[in-house]
PDB file of C-alpha atoms in Angstrom:
ATOM      1  CA  MET H  18     -43.372 -18.349 -26.509  1.00  0.00           C
ATOM      2  CA  ASN H  19     -42.781 -16.489 -23.211  1.00  0.00           C
ATOM      3  CA  TYR H  20     -40.920 -13.307 -24.116  1.00  0.00           C
ATOM      4  CA  PHE H  21     -40.065 -12.419 -20.523  1.00  0.00           C
ATOM      5  CA  PRO H  22     -36.965 -13.699 -18.671  1.00  0.00           C
ATOM      6  CA  ASN H  23     -37.575 -17.006 -16.905  1.00  0.00           C
ATOM      7  CA  GLY H  24     -37.075 -16.254 -13.231  1.00  0.00           C
ATOM      8  CA  ASN H  25     -34.632 -14.390 -11.023  1.00  0.00           C
ATOM      9  CA  GLU H  26     -31.527 -16.140 -12.365  1.00  0.00           C
ATOM     10  CA  GLU H  27     -32.051 -14.808 -15.879  1.00  0.00           C
ATOM     11  CA  ILE H  28     -32.998 -11.357 -14.555  1.00  0.00           C
ATOM     12  CA  SER H  29     -29.838 -11.335 -12.437  1.00  0.00           C
ATOM     13  CA  LEU H  30     -27.760 -12.215 -15.498  1.00  0.00           C
ATOM     14  CA  ILE H  31     -29.303  -9.421 -17.587  1.00  0.00           C
ATOM     15  CA  LYS H  32     -28.782  -6.967 -14.729  1.00  0.00           C
ATOM     16  CA  PHE H  33     -25.139  -8.023 -14.444  1.00  0.00           C
ATOM     17  CA  ILE H  34     -24.384  -7.620 -18.153  1.00  0.00           C
ATOM     18  CA  ALA H  35     -26.148  -4.246 -18.167  1.00  0.00           C
ATOM     19  CA  LYS H  36     -23.597  -3.093 -15.585  1.00  0.00           C
ATOM     20  CA  TYR H  37     -20.440  -4.890 -16.764  1.00  0.00           C
ATOM     21  CA  GLN H  38     -21.122  -4.679 -20.539  1.00  0.00           C
ATOM     22  CA  TYR H  39     -19.534  -8.056 -21.324  1.00  0.00           C
ATOM     23  CA  LEU H  40     -19.642 -11.602 -19.980  1.00  0.00           C
ATOM     24  CA  ASN H  41     -17.804 -14.674 -21.203  1.00  0.00           C
ATOM     25  CA  VAL H  42     -20.308 -17.426 -22.000  1.00  0.00           C
ATOM     26  CA  ASN H  43     -18.445 -19.823 -19.707  1.00  0.00           C
ATOM     27  CA  ASP H  44     -18.876 -17.412 -16.775  1.00  0.00           C
ATOM     28  CA  ALA H  45     -22.646 -17.440 -17.143  1.00  0.00           C
ATOM     29  CA  LYS H  46     -22.669 -20.652 -15.098  1.00  0.00           C
ATOM     30  CA  TYR H  47     -22.204 -18.614 -11.920  1.00  0.00           C
ATOM     31  CA  PHE H  48     -25.743 -17.263 -12.297  1.00  0.00           C
ATOM     32  CA  PHE H  49     -27.591 -20.571 -12.469  1.00  0.00           C
ATOM     33  CA  ASN H  50     -28.112 -23.194  -9.787  1.00  0.00           C
ATOM     34  CA  THR H  51     -28.432 -25.953 -12.376  1.00  0.00           C
ATOM     35  CA  GLN H  52     -25.154 -26.038 -14.282  1.00  0.00           C
ATOM     36  CA  LYS H  53     -26.269 -28.718 -16.710  1.00  0.00           C
ATOM     37  CA  TYR H  54     -28.720 -26.555 -18.633  1.00  0.00           C
ATOM     38  CA  TYR H  55     -27.352 -23.041 -18.304  1.00  0.00           C
ATOM     39  CA  ARG H  56     -26.256 -22.918 -21.952  1.00  0.00           C
ATOM     40  CA  LYS H  57     -29.832 -23.680 -23.012  1.00  0.00           C
ATOM     41  CA  ARG H  58     -30.992 -20.785 -20.838  1.00  0.00           C
ATOM     42  CA  ILE H  59     -28.482 -18.538 -22.579  1.00  0.00           C
ATOM     43  CA  THR H  60     -29.660 -19.721 -25.988  1.00  0.00           C
ATOM     44  CA  GLY H  61     -33.224 -18.876 -24.957  1.00  0.00           C
ATOM     45  CA  LEU H  62     -32.261 -15.333 -23.964  1.00  0.00           C
ATOM     46  CA  VAL H  63     -30.406 -14.912 -27.265  1.00  0.00           C
ATOM     47  CA  LYS H  64     -33.474 -16.049 -29.241  1.00  0.00           C
ATOM     48  CA  LYS H  65     -35.627 -13.574 -27.311  1.00  0.00           C
ATOM     49  CA  LYS H  66     -33.078 -10.830 -28.155  1.00  0.00           C
ATOM     50  CA  TYR H  67     -32.259 -10.075 -24.530  1.00  0.00           C
ATOM     51  CA  LEU H  68     -28.666 -11.139 -25.158  1.00  0.00           C
ATOM     52  CA  ARG H  69     -26.394 -11.203 -28.156  1.00  0.00           C
ATOM     53  CA  ARG H  70     -23.548 -13.674 -28.503  1.00  0.00           C
ATOM     54  CA  THR H  71     -20.375 -12.479 -30.200  1.00  0.00           C
ATOM     55  CA  LYS H  72     -18.043 -15.483 -30.360  1.00  0.00           C
ATOM     56  CA  GLN H  73     -17.618 -16.455 -26.678  1.00  0.00           C
ATOM     57  CA  THR H  74     -18.895 -13.170 -25.265  1.00  0.00           C
ATOM     58  CA  LEU H  75     -22.371 -12.039 -24.244  1.00  0.00           C
ATOM     59  CA  ILE H  76     -23.656  -8.453 -24.439  1.00  0.00           C
ATOM     60  CA  LEU H  77     -27.159  -7.030 -24.172  1.00  0.00           C
ATOM     61  CA  ASP H  78     -29.268  -7.146 -27.316  1.00  0.00           C
ATOM     62  CA  GLU H  79     -32.021  -4.611 -28.154  1.00  0.00           C
ATOM     63  CA  LEU H  80     -34.691  -6.106 -25.871  1.00  0.00           C
ATOM     64  CA  GLY H  81     -32.150  -6.541 -23.071  1.00  0.00           C
ATOM     65  CA  ILE H  82     -31.240  -2.855 -23.260  1.00  0.00           C
ATOM     66  CA  GLU H  83     -34.917  -1.862 -23.199  1.00  0.00           C
ATOM     67  CA  TYR H  84     -35.542  -4.184 -20.245  1.00  0.00           C
ATOM     68  CA  ALA H  85     -32.563  -2.772 -18.288  1.00  0.00           C
ATOM     69  CA  LYS H  86     -33.727   0.807 -18.861  1.00  0.00           C
ATOM     70  CA  LEU H  87     -37.375  -0.012 -18.084  1.00  0.00           C
ATOM     71  CA  PHE H  88     -36.491  -1.463 -14.671  1.00  0.00           C
ATOM     72  CA  ASN H  89     -33.807   1.149 -14.016  1.00  0.00           C
ATOM     73  CA  PHE H  90     -30.907  -1.306 -13.853  1.00  0.00           C
ATOM     74  CA  GLU H  91     -27.439   0.206 -13.735  1.00  0.00           C
ATOM     75  CA  TYR H  92     -26.628   0.350 -17.427  1.00  0.00           C
ATOM     76  CA  ASN H  93     -23.339   1.048 -19.185  1.00  0.00           C
ATOM     77  CA  LYS H  94     -23.239   1.272 -22.947  1.00  0.00           C
ATOM     78  CA  VAL H  95     -20.846  -1.254 -24.471  1.00  0.00           C
ATOM     79  CA  ASN H  96     -17.343   0.151 -24.828  1.00  0.00           C
ATOM     80  CA  ARG H  97     -16.099  -1.202 -28.150  1.00  0.00           C
ATOM     81  CA  ASN H  98     -12.580   0.184 -27.799  1.00  0.00           C
ATOM     82  CA  GLN H  99     -10.403  -2.904 -28.269  1.00  0.00           C
ATOM     83  CA  LYS H 100      -7.753  -1.362 -26.035  1.00  0.00           C
ATOM     84  CA  TYR H 101     -10.016  -1.849 -22.995  1.00  0.00           C
ATOM     85  CA  TYR H 102     -11.817  -5.017 -24.081  1.00  0.00           C
ATOM     86  CA  SER H 103      -9.599  -7.526 -22.254  1.00  0.00           C
ATOM     87  CA  ARG H 104      -9.630  -5.387 -19.100  1.00  0.00           C
ATOM     88  CA  LEU H 105     -13.430  -5.110 -19.091  1.00  0.00           C
ATOM     89  CA  LEU H 106     -13.822  -8.821 -19.785  1.00  0.00           C
ATOM     90  CA  TYR H 107     -11.479  -9.693 -16.895  1.00  0.00           C
ATOM     91  CA  ILE H 108     -13.312  -7.376 -14.486  1.00  0.00           C
ATOM     92  CA  SER H 109     -16.572  -9.016 -15.569  1.00  0.00           C
ATOM     93  CA  ALA H 110     -15.144 -12.511 -15.040  1.00  0.00           C
ATOM     94  CA  LEU H 111     -13.953 -11.674 -11.527  1.00  0.00           C
ATOM     95  CA  ALA H 112     -17.270 -10.095 -10.592  1.00  0.00           C
ATOM     96  CA  ALA H 113     -19.154 -13.113 -11.956  1.00  0.00           C
ATOM     97  CA  PHE H 114     -17.023 -15.524  -9.916  1.00  0.00           C
ATOM     98  CA  PHE H 115     -17.932 -13.751  -6.671  1.00  0.00           C
ATOM     99  CA  HIS H 116     -21.481 -12.980  -7.761  1.00  0.00           C
ATOM    100  CA  LYS H 117     -23.123 -15.291  -5.209  1.00  0.00           C
ATOM    101  CA  SER H 118     -20.479 -15.098  -2.505  1.00  0.00           C
ATOM    102  CA  ASP H 119     -21.601 -14.236   1.019  1.00  0.00           C
ATOM    103  CA  THR H 120     -18.143 -13.099   2.096  1.00  0.00           C
ATOM    104  CA  VAL H 121     -16.701 -11.323  -0.963  1.00  0.00           C
ATOM    105  CA  LYS H 122     -18.168  -8.271  -2.643  1.00  0.00           C
ATOM    106  CA  PHE H 123     -16.452  -6.901  -5.750  1.00  0.00           C
ATOM    107  CA  THR H 124     -16.766  -3.262  -6.780  1.00  0.00           C
ATOM    108  CA  PRO H 125     -15.298  -2.563 -10.248  1.00  0.00           C
ATOM    109  CA  SER H 126     -12.996   0.379 -10.816  1.00  0.00           C
ATOM    110  CA  PHE H 127     -15.596   2.222 -12.894  1.00  0.00           C
ATOM    111  CA  CYS H 128     -17.949   2.294  -9.873  1.00  0.00           C
ATOM    112  CA  LEU H 129     -15.500   3.777  -7.387  1.00  0.00           C
ATOM    113  CA  LYS H 130     -16.873   7.278  -7.007  1.00  0.00           C
ATOM    114  CA  ASP H 131     -13.945   8.468  -4.896  1.00  0.00           C
ATOM    115  CA  LYS H 132     -11.629   7.528  -7.764  1.00  0.00           C
ATOM    116  CA  GLU H 133     -13.323   9.570 -10.480  1.00  0.00           C
ATOM    117  CA  MET H 134     -10.369  11.951 -10.639  1.00  0.00           C
ATOM    118  CA  PHE H 135      -8.245   9.039 -11.886  1.00  0.00           C
ATOM    119  CA  THR H 136      -9.148   7.603 -15.273  1.00  0.00           C
ATOM    120  CA  ILE H 137      -8.534   4.009 -16.328  1.00  0.00           C
ATOM    121  CA  LYS H 138      -5.528   5.318 -18.232  1.00  0.00           C
ATOM    122  CA  ALA H 139      -4.057   6.902 -15.095  1.00  0.00           C
ATOM    123  CA  ARG H 140      -4.638   4.092 -12.597  1.00  0.00           C
ATOM    124  CA  ARG H 141      -4.082   0.343 -12.887  1.00  0.00           C
ATOM    125  CA  PHE H 142      -6.412  -1.015 -10.203  1.00  0.00           C
ATOM    126  CA  ILE H 143      -9.362  -3.105 -11.376  1.00  0.00           C
ATOM    127  CA  GLY H 144     -11.606  -2.571  -8.361  1.00  0.00           C
ATOM    128  CA  VAL H 145     -12.063  -3.297  -4.675  1.00  0.00           C
ATOM    129  CA  LEU H 146     -12.575  -6.730  -3.133  1.00  0.00           C
ATOM    130  CA  GLU H 147     -14.438  -6.349   0.144  1.00  0.00           C
ATOM    131  CA  ILE H 148     -13.794  -9.531   2.125  1.00  0.00           C
ATOM    132  CA  ASN H 149     -15.762  -9.820   5.357  1.00  0.00           C
ATOM    133  CA  GLY H 150     -16.036  -6.056   5.483  1.00  0.00           C
ATOM    134  CA  ILE H 151     -12.319  -5.400   4.883  1.00  0.00           C
ATOM    135  CA  ASP H 152     -11.433  -3.584   1.655  1.00  0.00           C
ATOM    136  CA  TYR H 153      -8.589  -4.672  -0.628  1.00  0.00           C
ATOM    137  CA  LEU H 154      -7.664  -2.576  -3.650  1.00  0.00           C
ATOM    138  CA  ALA H 155      -7.228  -5.130  -6.430  1.00  0.00           C
ATOM    139  CA  TYR H 156      -4.816  -5.313  -9.368  1.00  0.00           C
ATOM    140  CA  HIS H 157      -4.385  -7.834 -12.166  1.00  0.00           C
ATOM    141  CA  ILE H 158      -1.198  -8.787 -14.012  1.00  0.00           C
ATOM    142  CA  SER H 159      -1.837 -11.148 -16.916  1.00  0.00           C
ATOM    143  CA  LYS H 160       0.544 -13.008 -19.201  1.00  0.00           C
ATOM    144  CA  GLU H 161      -0.099 -10.296 -21.806  1.00  0.00           C
ATOM    145  CA  HIS H 162       1.248  -7.593 -19.486  1.00  0.00           C
ATOM    146  CA  ASP H 163       4.944  -6.837 -19.909  1.00  0.00           C
ATOM    147  CA  ASN H 164       7.491  -5.715 -17.309  1.00  0.00           C
ATOM    148  CA  ARG H 165       6.646  -2.080 -17.966  1.00  0.00           C
ATOM    149  CA  TYR H 166       3.099  -2.791 -16.865  1.00  0.00           C
ATOM    150  CA  VAL H 167       4.342  -4.492 -13.686  1.00  0.00           C
ATOM    151  CA  THR H 168       6.402  -1.382 -12.958  1.00  0.00           C
ATOM    152  CA  SER H 169       3.335   0.800 -13.516  1.00  0.00           C
ATOM    153  CA  VAL H 170       1.386  -1.307 -10.991  1.00  0.00           C
ATOM    154  CA  ILE H 171       4.185  -0.791  -8.452  1.00  0.00           C
ATOM    155  CA  TYR H 172       4.063   2.960  -9.053  1.00  0.00           C
ATOM    156  CA  ASP H 173       0.263   2.928  -8.761  1.00  0.00           C
ATOM    157  CA  ILE H 174       0.367   1.215  -5.352  1.00  0.00           C
ATOM    158  CA  GLN H 175       3.073   3.582  -4.143  1.00  0.00           C
ATOM    159  CA  LYS H 176       0.828   6.596  -4.652  1.00  0.00           C
ATOM    160  CA  GLU H 177      -2.286   4.989  -3.112  1.00  0.00           C
ATOM    161  CA  LYS H 178      -3.484   6.988  -0.100  1.00  0.00           C
ATOM    162  CA  LYS H 179      -6.854   5.549   0.918  1.00  0.00           C
ATOM    163  CA  TYR H 180      -6.563   1.753   0.805  1.00  0.00           C
ATOM    164  CA  ARG H 181      -4.029   0.053   3.079  1.00  0.00           C
ATOM    165  CA  ASN H 182      -4.723  -3.502   1.925  1.00  0.00           C
ATOM    166  CA  ILE H 183      -3.771  -4.612  -1.580  1.00  0.00           C
ATOM    167  CA  ILE H 184      -4.400  -7.769  -3.615  1.00  0.00           C
ATOM    168  CA  VAL H 185      -2.411  -8.427  -6.796  1.00  0.00           C
ATOM    169  CA  LEU H 186      -3.782 -11.272  -8.927  1.00  0.00           C
ATOM    170  CA  VAL H 187      -1.035 -12.491 -11.237  1.00  0.00           C
ATOM    171  CA  ASN H 188      -0.900 -15.209 -13.866  1.00  0.00           C
ATOM    172  CA  ASP H 189       2.520 -16.436 -12.679  1.00  0.00           C
ATOM    173  CA  ILE H 190       3.715 -15.569  -9.183  1.00  0.00           C
ATOM    174  CA  ASN H 191       7.330 -16.167 -10.230  1.00  0.00           C
ATOM    175  CA  ARG H 192       7.125 -12.990 -12.323  1.00  0.00           C
ATOM    176  CA  ILE H 193       6.902 -10.907  -9.161  1.00  0.00           C
ATOM    177  CA  ASN H 194       9.967  -9.667  -7.305  1.00  0.00           C
ATOM    178  CA  ILE H 195       8.740  -9.756  -3.706  1.00  0.00           C
ATOM    179  CA  ASN H 196      11.132  -6.977  -2.698  1.00  0.00           C
ATOM    180  CA  ASP H 197       9.538  -4.593  -5.205  1.00  0.00           C
ATOM    181  CA  PHE H 198       6.081  -4.997  -3.659  1.00  0.00           C
ATOM    182  CA  SER H 199       6.707  -3.803  -0.118  1.00  0.00           C
ATOM    183  CA  PHE H 200       5.300  -0.318   0.495  1.00  0.00           C
ATOM    184  CA  GLY H 201       4.647  -0.023   4.224  1.00  0.00           C
ATOM    185  CA  MET H 202       1.004  -0.996   3.720  1.00  0.00           C
ATOM    186  CA  ASN H 203      -1.018  -3.160   6.080  1.00  0.00           C
ATOM    187  CA  LYS H 204      -1.150  -6.123   3.674  1.00  0.00           C
ATOM    188  CA  VAL H 205      -0.013  -6.710   0.106  1.00  0.00           C
ATOM    189  CA  LEU H 206      -1.176 -10.153  -1.017  1.00  0.00           C
ATOM    190  CA  ILE H 207       0.365 -11.591  -4.192  1.00  0.00           C
ATOM    191  CA  ILE H 208      -1.954 -14.332  -5.431  1.00  0.00           C
ATOM    192  CA  GLU H 209      -1.615 -16.612  -8.427  1.00  0.00           C
ATOM    193  CA  ASP H 210      -4.880 -16.130 -10.289  1.00  0.00           C
ATOM    194  CA  THR H 211      -6.532 -19.548 -10.324  1.00  0.00           C
ATOM    195  CA  ASN H 212     -10.098 -20.589  -9.532  1.00  0.00           C
ATOM    196  CA  THR H 213      -8.745 -22.473  -6.531  1.00  0.00           C
ATOM    197  CA  ASN H 214      -7.160 -19.322  -5.109  1.00  0.00           C
ATOM    198  CA  ARG H 215     -10.216 -17.227  -5.886  1.00  0.00           C
ATOM    199  CA  GLU H 216     -12.246 -19.750  -3.885  1.00  0.00           C
ATOM    200  CA  LYS H 217      -9.716 -19.504  -1.046  1.00  0.00           C
ATOM    201  CA  LEU H 218     -10.157 -15.729  -0.991  1.00  0.00           C
ATOM    202  CA  LYS H 219     -13.693 -16.264   0.288  1.00  0.00           C
ATOM    203  CA  TYR H 220     -12.180 -17.634   3.511  1.00  0.00           C
ATOM    204  CA  LEU H 221      -9.324 -15.160   3.923  1.00  0.00           C
ATOM    205  CA  HIS H 222     -10.669 -14.092   7.318  1.00  0.00           C
ATOM    206  CA  SER H 223     -12.176 -17.431   8.287  1.00  0.00           C
ATOM    207  CA  ILE H 224      -9.038 -19.298   9.355  1.00  0.00           C
ATOM    208  CA  ASN H 225      -9.075 -20.137  13.049  1.00  0.00           C
ATOM    209  CA  TRP H 226      -5.427 -19.189  13.543  1.00  0.00           C
ATOM    210  CA  SER H 227      -5.722 -19.288  17.326  1.00  0.00           C
ATOM    211  CA  GLU H 228      -6.741 -22.952  17.309  1.00  0.00           C
ATOM    212  CA  LEU H 229      -4.112 -23.795  14.695  1.00  0.00           C
ATOM    213  CA  ILE H 230      -1.264 -22.092  16.589  1.00  0.00           C
ATOM    214  CA  GLN H 231      -2.283 -23.586  19.917  1.00  0.00           C
ATOM    215  CA  THR H 232      -2.371 -27.040  18.302  1.00  0.00           C
ATOM    216  CA  ILE H 233       1.234 -26.637  17.182  1.00  0.00           C
ATOM    217  CA  TYR H 234       2.680 -24.801  20.185  1.00  0.00           C
ATOM    218  CA  LYS H 235       0.525 -26.238  23.006  1.00  0.00           C
ATOM    219  CA  ASN H 236      -0.569 -23.053  24.787  1.00  0.00           C
ATOM    220  CA  LYS H 237       2.982 -21.776  25.080  1.00  0.00           C
ATOM    221  CA  VAL H 238       2.634 -18.751  22.793  1.00  0.00           C
ATOM    222  CA  PHE H 239       0.426 -15.674  22.735  1.00  0.00           C
ATOM    223  CA  LEU H 240      -0.758 -12.950  20.382  1.00  0.00           C
ATOM    224  CA  SER H 241       2.196 -10.716  19.619  1.00  0.00           C
ATOM    225  CA  GLU H 242       2.476  -6.982  20.157  1.00  0.00           C
ATOM    226  CA  TYR H 243       5.361  -6.876  17.681  1.00  0.00           C
ATOM    227  CA  ASN H 244       4.611  -5.797  14.122  1.00  0.00           C
ATOM    228  CA  PHE H 245       6.851  -8.455  12.518  1.00  0.00           C
ATOM    229  CA  CYS H 246       5.104 -11.564  13.888  1.00  0.00           C
ATOM    230  CA  ASP H 247       1.638 -12.754  14.865  1.00  0.00           C
ATOM    231  CA  TYR H 248       2.452 -14.878  17.930  1.00  0.00           C
ATOM    232  CA  THR H 249       5.350 -15.119  20.368  1.00  0.00           C
ATOM    233  CA  ASP H 250       6.400 -16.659  23.678  1.00  0.00           C
ATOM    234  CA  ASN H 251       8.243 -13.396  24.452  1.00  0.00           C
ATOM    235  CA  LYS H 252      11.503 -15.344  24.585  1.00  0.00           C
ATOM    236  CA  ASN H 253      12.701 -16.997  21.407  1.00  0.00           C
ATOM    237  CA  LYS H 254       9.584 -17.893  19.400  1.00  0.00           C
ATOM    238  CA  TYR H 255       8.465 -15.383  16.780  1.00  0.00           C
ATOM    239  CA  ILE H 256       5.674 -16.904  14.712  1.00  0.00           C
ATOM    240  CA  THR H 257       4.099 -15.578  11.524  1.00  0.00           C
ATOM    241  CA  SER H 258       1.213 -17.202   9.669  1.00  0.00           C
ATOM    242  CA  PHE H 259       0.602 -17.052   5.920  1.00  0.00           C
ATOM    243  CA  TYR H 260      -2.565 -17.907   3.977  1.00  0.00           C
ATOM    244  CA  PHE H 261      -1.266 -16.182   0.837  1.00  0.00           C
ATOM    245  CA  ILE H 262       2.048 -14.486   0.063  1.00  0.00           C
ATOM    246  CA  ASP H 263       2.057 -11.217   2.015  1.00  0.00           C
ATOM    247  CA  THR H 264       5.010  -9.090   0.927  1.00  0.00           C
ATOM    248  CA  GLU H 265       4.633  -6.709   3.869  1.00  0.00           C
ATOM    249  CA  LYS H 266       4.963  -9.567   6.362  1.00  0.00           C
ATOM    250  CA  ILE H 267       7.994 -10.909   4.529  1.00  0.00           C
ATOM    251  CA  ALA H 268       9.659  -7.489   4.544  1.00  0.00           C
ATOM    252  CA  LYS H 269       9.101  -7.092   8.306  1.00  0.00           C
ATOM    253  CA  ILE H 270      10.545 -10.532   9.045  1.00  0.00           C
ATOM    254  CA  LYS H 271      13.581  -9.788   6.868  1.00  0.00           C
ATOM    255  CA  TYR H 272      14.199  -6.548   8.735  1.00  0.00           C
ATOM    256  CA  PHE H 273      13.852  -8.243  12.132  1.00  0.00           C
ATOM    257  CA  LEU H 274      16.308 -10.999  11.220  1.00  0.00           C
ATOM    258  CA  ARG H 275      18.755  -8.528   9.730  1.00  0.00           C
ATOM    259  CA  GLU H 276      18.744  -6.484  12.926  1.00  0.00           C
ATOM    260  CA  ASN H 277      18.801  -9.518  15.237  1.00  0.00           C
ATOM    261  CA  LYS H 278      21.448 -11.914  13.957  1.00  0.00           C
ATOM    262  CA  ASN H 279      21.004 -14.276  16.919  1.00  0.00           C
ATOM    263  CA  LYS H 280      17.250 -14.671  16.405  1.00  0.00           C
ATOM    264  CA  ASN H 281      15.139 -16.762  14.070  1.00  0.00           C
ATOM    265  CA  ALA H 282      11.504 -16.853  13.035  1.00  0.00           C
ATOM    266  CA  ASP H 283       8.859 -19.555  12.688  1.00  0.00           C
ATOM    267  CA  ILE H 284       6.509 -19.588   9.712  1.00  0.00           C
ATOM    268  CA  VAL H 285       3.205 -21.454   9.617  1.00  0.00           C
ATOM    269  CA  CYS H 286       1.838 -22.019   6.119  1.00  0.00           C
ATOM    270  CA  SER H 287       0.754 -24.561   3.530  1.00  0.00           C
ATOM    271  CA  LYS H 288       3.181 -26.809   1.665  1.00  0.00           C
ATOM    272  CA  GLU H 289       2.707 -24.786  -1.541  1.00  0.00           C
ATOM    273  CA  LEU H 290       3.461 -21.473   0.134  1.00  0.00           C
ATOM    274  CA  LYS H 291       6.560 -22.837   1.830  1.00  0.00           C
ATOM    275  CA  GLU H 292       8.272 -23.296  -1.527  1.00  0.00           C
ATOM    276  CA  GLN H 293       7.578 -19.678  -2.430  1.00  0.00           C
ATOM    277  CA  ILE H 294       8.333 -18.061   0.932  1.00  0.00           C
ATOM    278  CA  ARG H 295      11.518 -20.049   1.433  1.00  0.00           C
ATOM    279  CA  LYS H 296      13.052 -18.265  -1.565  1.00  0.00           C
ATOM    280  CA  GLU H 297      12.847 -15.054   0.471  1.00  0.00           C
ATOM    281  CA  LEU H 298      13.339 -16.470   3.975  1.00  0.00           C
ATOM    282  CA  PRO H 299      15.538 -19.551   3.575  1.00  0.00           C
ATOM    283  CA  ASN H 300      16.656 -19.890   7.200  1.00  0.00           C
ATOM    284  CA  CYS H 301      13.294 -19.713   8.975  1.00  0.00           C
ATOM    285  CA  ASN H 302      11.683 -22.675  10.724  1.00  0.00           C
ATOM    286  CA  TYR H 303       8.624 -23.918   8.840  1.00  0.00           C
ATOM    287  CA  SER H 304       5.506 -25.651  10.144  1.00  0.00           C
ATOM    288  CA  ILE H 305       3.498 -27.097   7.280  1.00  0.00           C
ATOM    289  CA  VAL H 306      -0.240 -27.405   7.885  1.00  0.00           C
ATOM    290  CA  ASP H 307      -3.379 -28.151   5.906  1.00  0.00           C
ATOM    291  CA  LEU H 308      -5.096 -24.800   6.335  1.00  0.00           C
ATOM    292  CA  GLU H 309      -8.364 -26.173   4.962  1.00  0.00           C
ATOM    293  CA  GLU H 310      -8.803 -28.059   8.228  1.00  0.00           C
ATOM    294  CA  TYR H 311      -8.946 -24.787  10.145  1.00  0.00           C
ATOM    295  CA  ILE H 312     -11.411 -22.889   7.980  1.00  0.00           C
ATOM    296  CA  ASP H 313     -14.643 -22.063   9.748  1.00  0.00           C
ATOM    297  CA  LYS H 314     -16.997 -21.588   6.819  1.00  0.00           C
ATOM    298  CA  GLU H 315     -19.746 -20.444   9.166  1.00  0.00           C
ATOM    299  CA  ARG H 316     -17.562 -17.704  10.603  1.00  0.00           C
ATOM    300  CA  ASN H 317     -18.282 -14.246   9.219  1.00  0.00           C
ATOM    301  CA  ILE H 318     -15.057 -12.630  10.365  1.00  0.00           C
ATOM    302  CA  TYR H 319     -12.055 -13.702  12.366  1.00  0.00           C
ATOM    303  CA  ASP H 320      -9.277 -11.502  13.698  1.00  0.00           C
TER     304      ASP H 320
END
C-alpha cells in the first residue's frame, strides 16, 4: 500500500484542510478533475490516516497533521468550539468553491492581517473576495441568522474604512431591506447564495457592457460622467446596468428621480433581477437581456 498522497490533487486537499480546519465531504469534489471517483480518493486518505471523517465533515488525522507540518503548510489547529463551527464550515465551503477559479481569490477573515485588531466576535465579515484584482469585503447571512444578526452586519459595514466594495451573500434576498444597505460605498452587492450565483461571480467584471448597451441603443449613448447612471445621451436617457442587486446604484437612482420629477431612468438587467429591482424602482424603463450572451470568459478584466 502506498502511504503517500496520490498526486497533486490529494496534496492540495490536505493543504486546504490544514488551513481551513474543516471541509464538507461534498465540497471535496472541487479538488478533483474526475468527479466520479473522488469519494474513493477520500476513503483512501481516511484509511491512510491523512484525513478523518466526522459525519459529513473532513478534518486532518494524525498523519495529515504530520504531513502538513513536515512540508510547512499553513496549519490551523481544529477549533472545536461549536459556536464557530457553522461559520468555519461555511468559510471552508466558499473557499473550496473558488479553489480552482482563475478570476476569484478568496481570503478568509482569519488570514486578514490588517484586521487582527478585530476578533471574529467583533466583526461579521467572513473574508475578502478578490475578483479580477478588485477586493470585495464579504458577509454571509444564513437562514439561521436572525434579524439582530442582520442589524449587526449593517453596523459592521457602516464602520468599515478600508474596503469600498461589499458583497453580502444571503440565503433569501427578500429578507434584506434594500434601503438599510446603502452606505455611500462604491458597490454593495446583495446576492442570493446559490451555486449559480457563485458561478456568476467569476464573471462579475467580464460582461461586455459596451457591446450590450450599443446593441440596445444603437450608438446613441455614451459613458456617463454622472454618478447615478452608467450611460447617457446627455438629454433624456439615463441608463444603469445591473448584474447583481447593487444597493448603492439603487439609492443613487432613487435620489436622482426624487430630485428630478420630470426625468426617468432606464435599467438594463436580467429577467430575474427586474422582479427584484422593480420593487424599489417601479417607474423605471426596463430592458431585459440575457447577460450570459455578453460574458467574455477570456477577458481578465473589463471596466
